[in-house]
């Protein structure tokens, strides 16, 4: 979904990752960003995709062998991933809906 509006969602147009005027999403990953940090929307989305990819490729979280159990906190990990992905949807829908209309992508949303 972000790829559809990437050219209009820039650091200049979206200096913060937000879902309207009431919600600002801060980035924290426990590694490079130990504390919740305000960053531009495109940076948030790129960090998010990298963060998700690390988790999906982690055999301890998403085992590829059927004889290896999922971790006890698997649901919590998935919930965190989906919560952060939903923030991207909210940002795109609220801040770039006009672009979705322009390119005829509203039906897919």
Short mmCIF file of C-alpha atoms in Angstrom, two decimals:
data_model
loop_
_atom_site.label_atom_id
_atom_site.label_comp_id
_atom_site.label_asym_id
_atom_site.label_seq_id
_atom_site.Cartn_x
_atom_site.Cartn_y
_atom_site.Cartn_z
CA UNK A 1 0.00 0.00 0.00
CA UNK A 2 2.83 2.39 0.80
CA UNK A 3 4.33 1.82 -2.64
CA UNK A 4 1.23 3.38 -4.19
CA UNK A 5 1.78 6.72 -2.44
CA UNK A 6 5.55 6.66 -1.91
CA UNK A 7 6.15 9.51 -4.33
CA UNK A 8 3.83 11.86 -2.40
CA UNK A 9 4.65 10.68 1.14
CA UNK A 10 7.98 12.41 1.66
CA UNK A 11 9.91 13.72 4.63
CA UNK A 12 8.71 17.18 3.65
CA UNK A 13 5.02 16.32 3.24
CA UNK A 14 4.92 13.93 6.22
CA UNK A 15 7.56 15.00 8.76
CA UNK A 16 5.93 12.77 11.38
CA UNK A 17 4.27 9.38 11.19
CA UNK A 18 0.71 10.10 12.19
CA UNK A 19 -2.86 8.99 11.79
CA UNK A 20 -4.53 12.37 11.72
CA UNK A 21 -4.12 15.15 14.25
CA UNK A 22 -4.83 12.95 17.28
CA UNK A 23 -2.39 10.10 16.70
CA UNK A 24 1.35 10.29 16.29
CA UNK A 25 3.27 7.05 15.95
CA UNK A 26 6.76 7.04 17.43
CA UNK A 27 9.39 4.50 16.41
CA UNK A 28 11.08 2.22 18.93
CA UNK A 29 12.86 -1.00 18.08
CA UNK A 30 14.99 -1.65 21.15
CA UNK A 31 18.19 -1.53 19.08
CA UNK A 32 18.85 1.67 17.12
CA UNK A 33 15.87 3.45 18.67
CA UNK A 34 15.78 2.48 22.33
CA UNK A 35 13.31 5.23 23.24
CA UNK A 36 10.15 6.18 21.34
CA UNK A 37 11.37 8.58 18.65
CA UNK A 38 9.55 10.98 16.32
CA UNK A 39 10.56 10.31 12.71
CA UNK A 40 9.19 11.13 9.27
CA UNK A 41 6.50 8.82 7.89
CA UNK A 42 8.61 7.39 5.02
CA UNK A 43 11.45 6.62 7.44
CA UNK A 44 9.01 4.95 9.83
CA UNK A 45 7.66 2.77 7.03
CA UNK A 46 11.11 1.75 5.82
CA UNK A 47 12.25 0.93 9.36
CA UNK A 48 9.04 -1.02 9.86
CA UNK A 49 9.53 -3.14 6.74
CA UNK A 50 13.11 -3.94 7.80
CA UNK A 51 11.95 -4.71 11.36
CA UNK A 52 9.23 -7.06 10.11
CA UNK A 53 11.60 -8.78 7.69
CA UNK A 54 14.02 -9.52 10.53
CA UNK A 55 11.24 -11.15 12.53
CA UNK A 56 9.82 -13.14 9.64
CA UNK A 57 13.26 -14.49 8.77
CA UNK A 58 14.04 -15.37 12.40
CA UNK A 59 13.76 -19.17 12.75
CA UNK A 60 13.14 -18.74 16.49
CA UNK A 61 9.97 -16.75 15.78
CA UNK A 62 8.77 -18.31 12.51
CA UNK A 63 10.26 -21.82 12.43
CA UNK A 64 10.30 -23.47 9.03
CA UNK A 65 10.55 -26.98 10.41
CA UNK A 66 7.41 -28.68 11.70
CA UNK A 67 9.28 -30.23 14.64
CA UNK A 68 10.27 -26.83 16.06
CA UNK A 69 7.56 -25.19 18.18
CA UNK A 70 6.54 -21.57 17.84
CA UNK A 71 7.69 -19.36 20.72
CA UNK A 72 5.36 -18.83 23.67
CA UNK A 73 5.00 -15.15 22.78
CA UNK A 74 4.22 -15.82 19.11
CA UNK A 75 0.76 -14.23 19.27
CA UNK A 76 2.18 -11.15 20.96
CA UNK A 77 4.87 -10.83 18.27
CA UNK A 78 2.28 -11.17 15.49
CA UNK A 79 0.02 -8.66 17.19
CA UNK A 80 2.87 -6.13 17.33
CA UNK A 81 3.65 -6.66 13.64
CA UNK A 82 0.00 -6.23 12.62
CA UNK A 83 -0.49 -3.20 14.88
CA UNK A 84 2.43 -1.43 13.23
CA UNK A 85 1.24 -2.40 9.74
CA UNK A 86 -2.19 -1.01 10.57
CA UNK A 87 -0.53 2.33 11.36
CA UNK A 88 0.73 2.44 7.77
CA UNK A 89 -2.81 1.83 6.52
CA UNK A 90 -4.17 4.58 8.77
CA UNK A 91 -1.50 7.06 7.68
CA UNK A 92 -2.05 6.37 3.99
CA UNK A 93 -5.83 6.45 4.29
CA UNK A 94 -5.98 9.69 6.29
CA UNK A 95 -3.13 11.68 4.76
CA UNK A 96 -3.07 10.39 1.18
CA UNK A 97 -6.66 9.44 0.39
CA UNK A 98 -6.78 12.02 -2.40
CA UNK A 99 -3.87 10.27 -4.10
CA UNK A 100 -5.66 6.92 -3.80
CA UNK A 101 -8.67 8.50 -5.53
CA UNK A 102 -6.47 10.02 -8.26
CA UNK A 103 -4.99 6.66 -9.21
CA UNK A 104 -8.22 4.70 -8.79
CA UNK A 105 -6.97 2.61 -5.88
CA UNK A 106 -9.79 3.32 -3.42
CA UNK A 107 -11.65 0.10 -4.26
CA UNK A 108 -8.58 -1.93 -3.34
CA UNK A 109 -8.35 -0.21 0.04
#
